[in-house]
Amino acid sequence: MATPLTPTSAAVSHVGRIRASNQDSGYVGAHLFVVADGMGGHAGGDVASALTTQRIAEADAEYATPEDAEYALQSALISANGILAETVFEHSELTGMGTTVSGIVRVGDKIVMAHIGDSRVYRFRDGELEQISSDHTFVQRLVDSGRITPEEAAVHPRRSVLMRVLGDVDASPEIDTRILDARAGDRWLLCSDGLSSYVSEDKISNILQTVRTAQAAADRLVKESLDHGAPDNVTVVLTDIDDSNGGSGAPPAFVGAAAAPLSYDADAQRRPIRLPTLLLHPLKATAAEDSHFEPEREGYLEELIEEDRRRARRRRIVWLLLVAAAIAAIVTGLVAAYQWTQTHYYVGVSDGKVAIYQGVQQNIGPIVLSHVYQTTTIEVDSLPTFQQESVEATINADDLRDAIDIVNRLDDLARQ
Ligand code: CA
């Protein structure tokens, strides 16, 4: 597990608290540092990450220029991809295996990175943690294209779906490379998503700030993931940039699957043939708990985005139906209430004359709940004072007939 190495670098890999096997691999060498996170169910993931890490470790050398290192690192990744394809060809039970890989090489005051997948490369400098690698995930594409926010990506149901890995799918995978400055005092961290998905960048930053040696800091980072339940394998490779020109001379070391003997030959016979679930359900991830790669065939991203749109549309439709139902209920209630008010009549004044009103005297804000039903020729001024006041204050009627009776009585009084 923990592998003490040079004073300035360390690699730690842990199976975690849930998984039965460690499919991560890591490498720490004189100039090169690697993390790979394998996937593919059954025995595939550990084979993929181990073969890849072992192949890339062959590129651990002192390079004359960063460009030389970039070329060598990229070539090593392409070569590893070919090895995975050949291995699957000879062991069909490993079909569908793949691996992320992130590697950095130090060349003097430069760091050269090669990267594919969602393992991460971070640079910690002056108290600031910066993610140097980009996640080749479906949700990162959605974030990059402005379709969702990083906050939405963090809880997206497809957040673990990878768009690019090494494996048997693509003969020429697209690999990111970068050349960056390295300064004395920098800490460069490589990790699998078993760390970055469960431990916040604030926490990672805090540990890198406070824990002095590379080994102790790597141990603390892995412990932090374990304290968060470590549902996934977790691998951390850390190298501190010192004033030397790189190259500690310490023996190289592997951790995780790459540190164990490859086991796929032994149990090949008893491994069941994988069912083609991907063909039956092209938009569903395979059932294997740790297989979260979905190959990026022609139009696949569009299908995923369309599926995402459909989900958003469904949510919107359900929401609209609920709102419509609520509005309908309110409108129905208001109509019923209004109709109830219109069964009532009262007697009042309109243009100085007695009038029968339909509705109720009360208004709701600007909504008037009554209107003149019938005017009369009876002048209010011609009524005795008491009746004048009564009419001005309005006189309730039981119904239209009652209102007419009231008007008739007022008419009699007016004539007296
Ligand atoms: Ca993982």
Short mmCIF file of C-alpha atoms and ligand atoms in Angstrom, two decimals:
data_model
loop_
_atom_site.label_atom_id
_atom_site.label_comp_id
_atom_site.label_asym_id
_atom_site.label_seq_id
_atom_site.Cartn_x
_atom_site.Cartn_y
_atom_site.Cartn_z
CA MET A 1 0.00 0.00 0.00
CA ALA A 2 2.06 2.91 1.26
CA THR A 3 5.36 2.94 -0.53
CA PRO A 4 8.07 5.16 0.96
CA LEU A 5 10.22 6.54 -1.79
CA THR A 6 12.37 9.57 -2.37
CA PRO A 7 12.04 12.25 0.26
CA THR A 8 10.12 14.43 -2.24
CA SER A 9 7.67 11.98 -3.79
CA ALA A 10 5.17 9.37 -2.65
CA ALA A 11 2.53 7.04 -4.03
CA VAL A 12 -0.30 5.44 -2.05
CA SER A 13 -3.13 3.27 -3.33
CA HIS A 14 -6.00 1.75 -1.35
CA VAL A 15 -8.80 -0.59 -2.40
CA GLY A 16 -11.26 1.54 -0.40
CA ARG A 17 -14.05 0.34 1.86
CA ILE A 18 -16.55 -1.04 -0.69
CA ARG A 19 -14.73 -2.54 -3.67
CA ALA A 20 -13.45 -6.11 -3.68
CA SER A 21 -10.39 -5.34 -5.80
CA ASN A 22 -8.12 -2.41 -6.52
CA GLN A 23 -8.34 -1.44 -10.17
CA ASP A 24 -6.22 1.70 -9.73
CA SER A 25 -2.51 1.77 -10.41
CA GLY A 26 0.14 4.32 -9.59
CA TYR A 27 3.81 4.86 -10.33
CA VAL A 28 6.42 7.05 -8.78
CA GLY A 29 9.87 7.25 -10.36
CA ALA A 30 12.86 9.48 -10.80
CA HIS A 31 11.24 11.81 -13.33
CA LEU A 32 7.82 10.31 -14.04
CA PHE A 33 4.63 10.07 -11.98
CA VAL A 34 1.50 8.22 -13.07
CA VAL A 35 -2.03 7.43 -11.89
CA ALA A 36 -4.37 5.09 -13.81
CA ASP A 37 -7.93 4.13 -12.89
CA GLY A 38 -9.05 0.91 -14.59
CA MET A 39 -12.59 -0.13 -15.37
CA GLY A 40 -14.35 -2.94 -17.13
CA GLY A 41 -15.87 -5.28 -14.58
CA HIS A 42 -14.57 -8.72 -13.63
CA ALA A 43 -10.77 -8.74 -13.89
CA GLY A 44 -10.53 -6.18 -16.68
CA GLY A 45 -9.99 -2.92 -14.84
CA ASP A 46 -6.96 -3.94 -12.85
CA VAL A 47 -5.37 -5.50 -15.95
CA ALA A 48 -5.96 -2.33 -17.97
CA SER A 49 -4.53 0.07 -15.40
CA ALA A 50 -1.58 -2.22 -14.55
CA LEU A 51 -0.53 -2.90 -18.16
CA THR A 52 -0.86 0.79 -18.97
CA THR A 53 1.09 2.02 -15.95
CA GLN A 54 3.84 -0.53 -16.52
CA ARG A 55 4.16 0.48 -20.18
CA ILE A 56 4.24 4.20 -19.39
CA ALA A 57 6.81 3.67 -16.64
CA GLU A 58 9.23 2.72 -19.41
CA ALA A 59 9.18 6.43 -20.33
CA ASP A 60 10.70 7.38 -16.94
CA ALA A 61 13.91 9.00 -18.15
CA GLU A 62 15.85 12.23 -18.19
CA TYR A 63 14.77 14.24 -21.24
CA ALA A 64 16.76 16.97 -22.96
CA THR A 65 13.70 19.13 -23.64
CA PRO A 66 10.08 19.25 -22.49
CA GLU A 67 9.03 18.61 -26.10
CA ASP A 68 11.01 15.36 -26.11
CA ALA A 69 9.27 14.32 -22.92
CA GLU A 70 5.88 15.29 -24.35
CA TYR A 71 6.49 13.16 -27.42
CA ALA A 72 7.75 10.21 -25.37
CA LEU A 73 4.83 10.38 -22.95
CA GLN A 74 2.24 10.63 -25.68
CA SER A 75 3.87 7.74 -27.57
CA ALA A 76 3.82 5.65 -24.38
CA LEU A 77 0.08 6.23 -23.96
CA ILE A 78 -0.64 5.31 -27.60
CA SER A 79 1.54 2.24 -27.18
CA ALA A 80 -0.30 1.25 -23.99
CA ASN A 81 -3.58 1.61 -25.87
CA GLY A 82 -2.27 -0.86 -28.47
CA ILE A 83 -1.21 -3.29 -25.73
CA LEU A 84 -4.74 -3.20 -24.25
CA ALA A 85 -6.27 -3.92 -27.68
CA GLU A 86 -3.88 -6.85 -28.22
CA THR A 87 -4.62 -8.21 -24.75
CA VAL A 88 -8.35 -8.10 -25.40
CA PHE A 89 -7.78 -9.82 -28.74
CA GLU A 90 -6.04 -12.69 -26.92
CA HIS A 91 -8.41 -12.70 -23.92
CA SER A 92 -11.88 -11.94 -25.20
CA GLU A 93 -13.26 -12.12 -21.64
CA LEU A 94 -11.50 -8.78 -21.06
CA THR A 95 -13.50 -7.05 -23.80
CA GLY A 96 -14.57 -3.60 -22.72
CA MET A 97 -11.73 -3.02 -20.27
CA GLY A 98 -10.27 0.44 -20.22
CA THR A 99 -8.33 2.86 -18.08
CA THR A 100 -7.82 6.51 -17.43
CA VAL A 101 -4.23 7.61 -17.22
CA SER A 102 -2.56 10.80 -16.12
CA GLY A 103 1.20 11.11 -16.19
CA ILE A 104 3.65 13.93 -15.54
CA VAL A 105 7.37 14.14 -16.26
CA ARG A 106 9.64 16.74 -14.74
CA VAL A 107 12.17 18.27 -17.12
CA GLY A 108 14.14 20.93 -15.24
CA ASP A 109 11.78 23.80 -14.54
CA LYS A 110 8.99 22.32 -16.64
CA ILE A 111 6.31 19.73 -16.00
CA VAL A 112 5.02 17.80 -18.99
CA MET A 113 1.59 16.20 -18.68
CA ALA A 114 -0.19 13.57 -20.76
CA HIS A 115 -3.77 12.78 -19.78
CA ILE A 116 -6.92 10.93 -20.77
CA GLY A 117 -9.99 10.21 -18.63
CA ASP A 118 -11.08 11.68 -15.31
CA SER A 119 -8.12 11.09 -13.03
CA ARG A 120 -6.70 14.44 -12.07
CA VAL A 121 -3.48 16.41 -12.07
CA TYR A 122 -3.34 19.30 -9.62
CA ARG A 123 -0.69 21.91 -9.00
CA PHE A 124 -0.52 23.30 -5.48
CA ARG A 125 1.35 26.61 -5.46
CA ASP A 126 1.34 29.48 -2.95
CA GLY A 127 -1.60 27.96 -1.09
CA GLU A 128 -3.70 27.61 -4.25
CA LEU A 129 -4.83 24.29 -5.68
CA GLU A 130 -5.32 24.33 -9.44
CA GLN A 131 -6.68 21.49 -11.55
CA ILE A 132 -4.34 21.18 -14.52
CA SER A 133 -6.08 18.30 -16.30
CA SER A 134 -9.57 18.42 -17.84
CA ASP A 135 -12.08 15.68 -17.04
CA HIS A 136 -13.03 13.77 -20.17
CA THR A 137 -16.50 13.20 -18.83
CA PHE A 138 -19.93 13.66 -20.32
CA VAL A 139 -20.87 16.24 -17.67
CA GLN A 140 -17.67 18.25 -18.24
CA ARG A 141 -18.69 18.53 -21.92
CA LEU A 142 -22.08 19.82 -20.83
CA VAL A 143 -20.38 22.34 -18.52
CA ASP A 144 -17.91 23.42 -21.26
CA SER A 145 -20.74 23.98 -23.71
CA GLY A 146 -22.68 26.02 -21.14
CA ARG A 147 -25.57 23.54 -20.90
CA ILE A 148 -25.20 22.95 -17.15
CA THR A 149 -23.31 24.57 -14.29
CA PRO A 150 -20.43 22.92 -12.42
CA GLU A 151 -22.82 22.64 -9.42
CA GLU A 152 -25.34 20.72 -11.56
CA ALA A 153 -22.53 18.54 -12.91
CA ALA A 154 -21.58 17.50 -9.37
CA VAL A 155 -24.99 15.87 -8.84
CA HIS A 156 -25.76 14.88 -12.44
CA PRO A 157 -26.94 11.24 -12.81
CA ARG A 158 -24.35 10.70 -15.54
CA ARG A 159 -21.48 12.41 -13.76
CA SER A 160 -19.27 9.31 -13.83
CA VAL A 161 -19.69 8.62 -17.54
CA LEU A 162 -16.35 8.93 -19.31
CA MET A 163 -16.06 9.95 -22.91
CA ARG A 164 -12.36 9.12 -23.46
CA VAL A 165 -10.15 6.37 -22.02
CA LEU A 166 -7.44 3.98 -23.16
CA GLY A 167 -8.86 0.60 -24.09
CA ASP A 168 -9.88 -1.63 -26.95
CA VAL A 169 -12.37 0.83 -28.43
CA ASP A 170 -10.37 3.46 -30.25
CA ALA A 171 -7.11 2.79 -32.12
CA SER A 172 -6.04 6.45 -31.87
CA PRO A 173 -7.42 7.90 -28.65
CA GLU A 174 -7.30 11.68 -28.19
CA ILE A 175 -4.73 12.46 -25.52
CA ASP A 176 -4.28 15.88 -23.87
CA THR A 177 -0.71 17.07 -23.37
CA ARG A 178 0.50 20.24 -21.65
CA ILE A 179 3.84 21.79 -20.76
CA LEU A 180 3.78 23.92 -17.60
CA ASP A 181 6.20 25.77 -15.37
CA ALA A 182 7.47 24.02 -12.27
CA ARG A 183 8.78 26.05 -9.37
CA ALA A 184 10.56 25.04 -6.21
CA GLY A 185 7.88 24.72 -3.56
CA ASP A 186 5.21 23.42 -5.96
CA ARG A 187 3.42 20.23 -4.96
CA TRP A 188 2.08 18.24 -7.91
CA LEU A 189 -0.71 15.84 -7.09
CA LEU A 190 -2.09 13.06 -9.26
CA CYS A 191 -5.14 11.17 -8.05
CA SER A 192 -7.95 8.87 -9.12
CA ASP A 193 -11.56 9.98 -8.73
CA GLY A 194 -11.67 7.89 -5.54
CA LEU A 195 -10.05 10.99 -3.99
CA SER A 196 -11.38 13.90 -6.05
CA SER A 197 -15.03 12.76 -6.04
CA TYR A 198 -15.21 12.36 -2.26
CA VAL A 199 -12.78 14.84 -0.73
CA SER A 200 -13.35 18.54 -1.39
CA GLU A 201 -10.66 20.63 -3.03
CA ASP A 202 -10.65 22.82 0.08
CA LYS A 203 -9.76 19.79 2.20
CA ILE A 204 -7.12 18.60 -0.27
CA SER A 205 -5.66 22.10 -0.29
CA ASN A 206 -5.63 22.21 3.48
CA ILE A 207 -3.73 18.92 3.74
CA LEU A 208 -1.18 19.97 1.11
CA GLN A 209 -0.72 23.23 2.99
CA THR A 210 -0.19 21.69 6.41
CA VAL A 211 1.36 18.23 6.00
CA ARG A 212 5.05 18.63 5.30
CA THR A 213 6.46 15.49 3.72
CA ALA A 214 5.13 14.02 0.49
CA GLN A 215 4.62 10.62 2.09
CA ALA A 216 2.71 11.97 5.07
CA ALA A 217 0.56 14.20 2.84
CA ALA A 218 -0.26 11.29 0.47
CA ASP A 219 -1.16 9.10 3.45
CA ARG A 220 -3.39 11.85 4.88
CA LEU A 221 -5.19 12.34 1.55
CA VAL A 222 -5.96 8.61 1.30
CA LYS A 223 -7.04 8.55 4.93
CA GLU A 224 -9.39 11.46 4.22
CA SER A 225 -11.07 9.46 1.45
CA LEU A 226 -11.37 6.45 3.79
CA ASP A 227 -12.94 8.73 6.41
CA HIS A 228 -15.50 9.72 3.75
CA GLY A 229 -16.43 6.06 3.27
CA ALA A 230 -14.07 5.44 0.31
CA PRO A 231 -16.69 3.84 -1.94
CA ASP A 232 -14.09 3.65 -4.73
CA ASN A 233 -10.44 2.68 -5.03
CA VAL A 234 -8.26 5.65 -4.17
CA THR A 235 -4.79 6.42 -5.47
CA VAL A 236 -2.60 9.41 -4.74
CA VAL A 237 0.80 10.23 -6.24
CA LEU A 238 2.52 13.33 -4.95
CA THR A 239 5.77 14.98 -5.93
CA ASP A 240 7.32 18.09 -4.44
CA ILE A 241 9.45 20.29 -6.64
CA ASP A 242 12.76 21.13 -4.98
CA ASP A 243 15.77 23.14 -6.06
CA SER A 244 17.44 20.15 -7.68
CA ASN A 245 17.00 19.56 -11.36
CA GLY A 246 14.83 16.51 -10.79
CA GLY A 247 15.96 12.93 -10.66
CA SER A 248 16.28 11.70 -7.11
CA GLY A 249 17.81 8.37 -8.02
CA ALA A 250 15.39 6.55 -5.74
CA PRO A 251 14.13 3.19 -6.98
CA PRO A 252 10.90 3.40 -8.97
CA ALA A 253 7.82 1.89 -7.39
CA PHE A 254 4.37 0.78 -8.43
CA VAL A 255 1.27 0.83 -6.25
CA GLY A 256 -2.22 -0.67 -6.66
CA ALA A 257 -2.94 -3.20 -9.41
CA ALA A 258 0.38 -2.52 -11.14
CA ALA A 259 2.19 -3.66 -7.99
CA ALA A 260 0.47 -7.08 -8.00
CA PRO A 261 0.98 -9.96 -10.42
CA LEU A 262 -1.49 -9.95 -13.33
CA SER A 263 -4.09 -12.60 -12.62
CA TYR A 264 -6.23 -12.80 -15.73
CA ASP A 265 -4.57 -15.92 -17.19
CA ALA A 266 -5.32 -18.04 -14.14
CA ASP A 267 -9.04 -17.50 -13.92
CA ALA A 268 -9.83 -16.97 -17.62
CA GLN A 269 -11.54 -20.34 -17.87
CA ARG A 270 -14.08 -19.78 -15.15
CA ARG A 271 -15.00 -16.24 -16.07
CA PRO A 272 -18.45 -16.04 -17.65
CA ILE A 273 -18.87 -14.46 -21.05
CA ARG A 274 -20.10 -10.91 -20.74
CA LEU A 275 -23.63 -10.42 -21.97
CA PRO A 276 -23.99 -7.67 -24.59
CA THR A 277 -26.07 -5.43 -22.37
CA LEU A 278 -24.68 -2.38 -24.10
CA LEU A 279 -26.30 -3.49 -27.37
CA LEU A 280 -29.66 -4.18 -25.76
CA HIS A 281 -29.70 -0.89 -23.88
CA PRO A 282 -27.44 1.48 -25.75
CA LEU A 283 -28.11 4.34 -23.36
CA LYS A 284 -27.66 2.41 -20.13
CA ALA A 285 -24.36 1.86 -18.41
CA THR A 286 -23.30 -1.76 -18.12
CA ALA A 287 -24.27 -3.36 -14.86
CA ALA A 288 -20.72 -3.84 -13.62
CA GLU A 289 -20.36 -1.61 -10.58
CA ASP A 290 -17.07 -0.14 -11.64
CA SER A 291 -17.60 0.07 -15.38
CA HIS A 292 -18.41 3.66 -16.13
CA PHE A 293 -16.94 4.07 -19.55
CA GLU A 294 -19.27 4.48 -22.51
CA PRO A 295 -17.48 4.51 -25.85
CA GLU A 296 -17.81 7.65 -27.89
CA ARG A 297 -19.06 6.25 -31.16
CA GLU A 298 -20.46 8.43 -33.94
CA GLY A 299 -23.33 10.56 -32.66
CA TYR A 300 -23.11 9.17 -29.13
CA LEU A 301 -22.58 12.52 -27.43
CA GLU A 302 -25.60 13.88 -29.29
CA GLU A 303 -27.66 10.91 -28.09
CA LEU A 304 -26.62 11.58 -24.50
CA ILE A 305 -27.34 15.28 -24.83
CA GLU A 306 -30.71 14.49 -26.43
CA GLU A 307 -31.46 12.10 -23.56
CA ASP A 308 -30.54 14.84 -21.13
CA ARG A 309 -32.85 17.24 -22.98
CA ARG A 310 -35.69 14.72 -22.90
CA ARG A 311 -35.22 14.36 -19.13
CA ALA A 312 -35.29 18.15 -18.70
CA ARG A 313 -38.33 18.33 -20.99
CA ARG A 314 -40.14 15.64 -18.97
CA ARG A 315 -39.41 17.54 -15.76
CA ARG A 316 -40.67 20.74 -17.38
CA ILE A 317 -43.87 19.06 -18.66
CA VAL A 318 -44.66 17.55 -15.25
CA TRP A 319 -44.04 20.95 -13.66
CA LEU A 320 -46.24 22.72 -16.20
CA LEU A 321 -49.05 20.18 -15.69
CA LEU A 322 -48.91 20.74 -11.93
CA VAL A 323 -48.99 24.51 -12.38
CA ALA A 324 -51.86 24.19 -14.88
CA ALA A 325 -53.80 21.97 -12.46
CA ALA A 326 -53.25 24.47 -9.64
CA ILE A 327 -54.35 27.38 -11.84
CA ALA A 328 -57.43 25.40 -13.01
CA ALA A 329 -58.38 24.69 -9.39
CA ILE A 330 -58.01 28.36 -8.45
CA VAL A 331 -59.97 29.53 -11.51
CA THR A 332 -62.74 26.97 -10.87
CA GLY A 333 -62.95 28.18 -7.26
CA LEU A 334 -63.08 31.82 -8.31
CA VAL A 335 -65.75 31.15 -10.93
CA ALA A 336 -67.85 29.24 -8.37
CA ALA A 337 -67.40 32.05 -5.84
CA TYR A 338 -68.33 34.68 -8.43
CA GLN A 339 -71.41 32.70 -9.49
CA TRP A 340 -72.42 32.47 -5.83
CA THR A 341 -72.19 36.27 -5.46
CA GLN A 342 -74.41 36.70 -8.53
CA THR A 343 -77.31 34.82 -6.87
CA HIS A 344 -77.56 37.78 -4.46
CA TYR A 345 -79.38 41.09 -4.92
CA TYR A 346 -79.51 44.32 -3.02
CA VAL A 347 -81.05 47.76 -3.39
CA GLY A 348 -78.88 50.84 -3.61
CA VAL A 349 -78.34 54.16 -5.39
CA SER A 350 -77.35 54.67 -9.02
CA ASP A 351 -77.19 58.22 -10.45
CA GLY A 352 -79.37 59.54 -7.63
CA LYS A 353 -82.06 56.95 -8.30
CA VAL A 354 -82.99 53.75 -6.49
CA ALA A 355 -81.60 50.69 -8.32
CA ILE A 356 -81.51 46.93 -7.93
CA TYR A 357 -77.97 45.54 -7.89
CA GLN A 358 -77.01 41.94 -8.68
CA GLY A 359 -74.11 40.54 -6.67
CA VAL A 360 -72.68 41.45 -3.26
CA GLN A 361 -71.65 44.84 -1.88
CA GLN A 362 -68.08 43.76 -1.03
CA ASN A 363 -65.35 44.14 -3.64
CA ILE A 364 -62.11 42.17 -3.71
CA GLY A 365 -59.47 44.76 -4.45
CA PRO A 366 -60.16 46.05 -7.94
CA ILE A 367 -62.64 43.25 -8.65
CA VAL A 368 -66.22 44.54 -8.48
CA LEU A 369 -68.63 41.79 -7.48
CA SER A 370 -71.89 43.57 -8.30
CA HIS A 371 -73.51 45.53 -11.11
CA VAL A 372 -76.76 47.42 -11.64
CA TYR A 373 -79.43 44.89 -12.52
CA GLN A 374 -82.27 47.36 -13.01
CA THR A 375 -82.64 51.09 -12.48
CA THR A 376 -85.89 52.77 -11.38
CA THR A 377 -87.35 56.27 -11.70
CA ILE A 378 -87.48 56.72 -7.91
CA GLU A 379 -85.38 59.76 -6.89
CA VAL A 380 -83.51 58.99 -3.65
CA ASP A 381 -84.08 62.65 -2.57
CA SER A 382 -87.86 62.05 -2.70
CA LEU A 383 -87.63 59.39 0.02
CA PRO A 384 -88.06 60.08 3.76
CA THR A 385 -84.70 60.69 5.45
CA PHE A 386 -84.55 57.30 7.17
CA GLN A 387 -85.18 55.42 3.91
CA GLN A 388 -82.70 57.68 2.07
CA GLU A 389 -79.99 56.66 4.52
CA SER A 390 -81.01 53.00 4.29
CA VAL A 391 -80.84 53.00 0.48
CA GLU A 392 -77.49 54.84 0.51
CA ALA A 393 -76.16 52.19 2.93
CA THR A 394 -77.76 49.55 0.62
CA ILE A 395 -80.56 47.18 1.62
CA ASN A 396 -79.96 43.44 1.33
CA ALA A 397 -82.58 41.36 -0.46
CA ASP A 398 -83.14 37.63 -0.11
CA ASP A 399 -83.55 37.27 -3.87
CA LEU A 400 -84.66 39.20 -6.94
CA ARG A 401 -88.36 38.99 -5.97
CA ASP A 402 -87.54 40.39 -2.52
CA ALA A 403 -85.49 43.22 -4.13
CA ILE A 404 -88.47 44.10 -6.35
CA ASP A 405 -90.76 44.14 -3.28
CA ILE A 406 -88.35 46.51 -1.52
CA VAL A 407 -88.32 48.83 -4.55
CA ASN A 408 -92.12 48.78 -4.71
CA ARG A 409 -92.37 49.77 -1.01
CA LEU A 410 -89.85 52.60 -1.58
CA ASP A 411 -91.92 53.72 -4.58
CA ASP A 412 -95.02 53.90 -2.35
CA LEU A 413 -93.10 55.97 0.24
CA ALA A 414 -91.74 58.31 -2.42
CA ARG A 415 -95.25 59.03 -3.68
CA GLN A 416 -96.61 59.88 -0.22
CA CA B 1 -12.36 5.19 -9.85
#
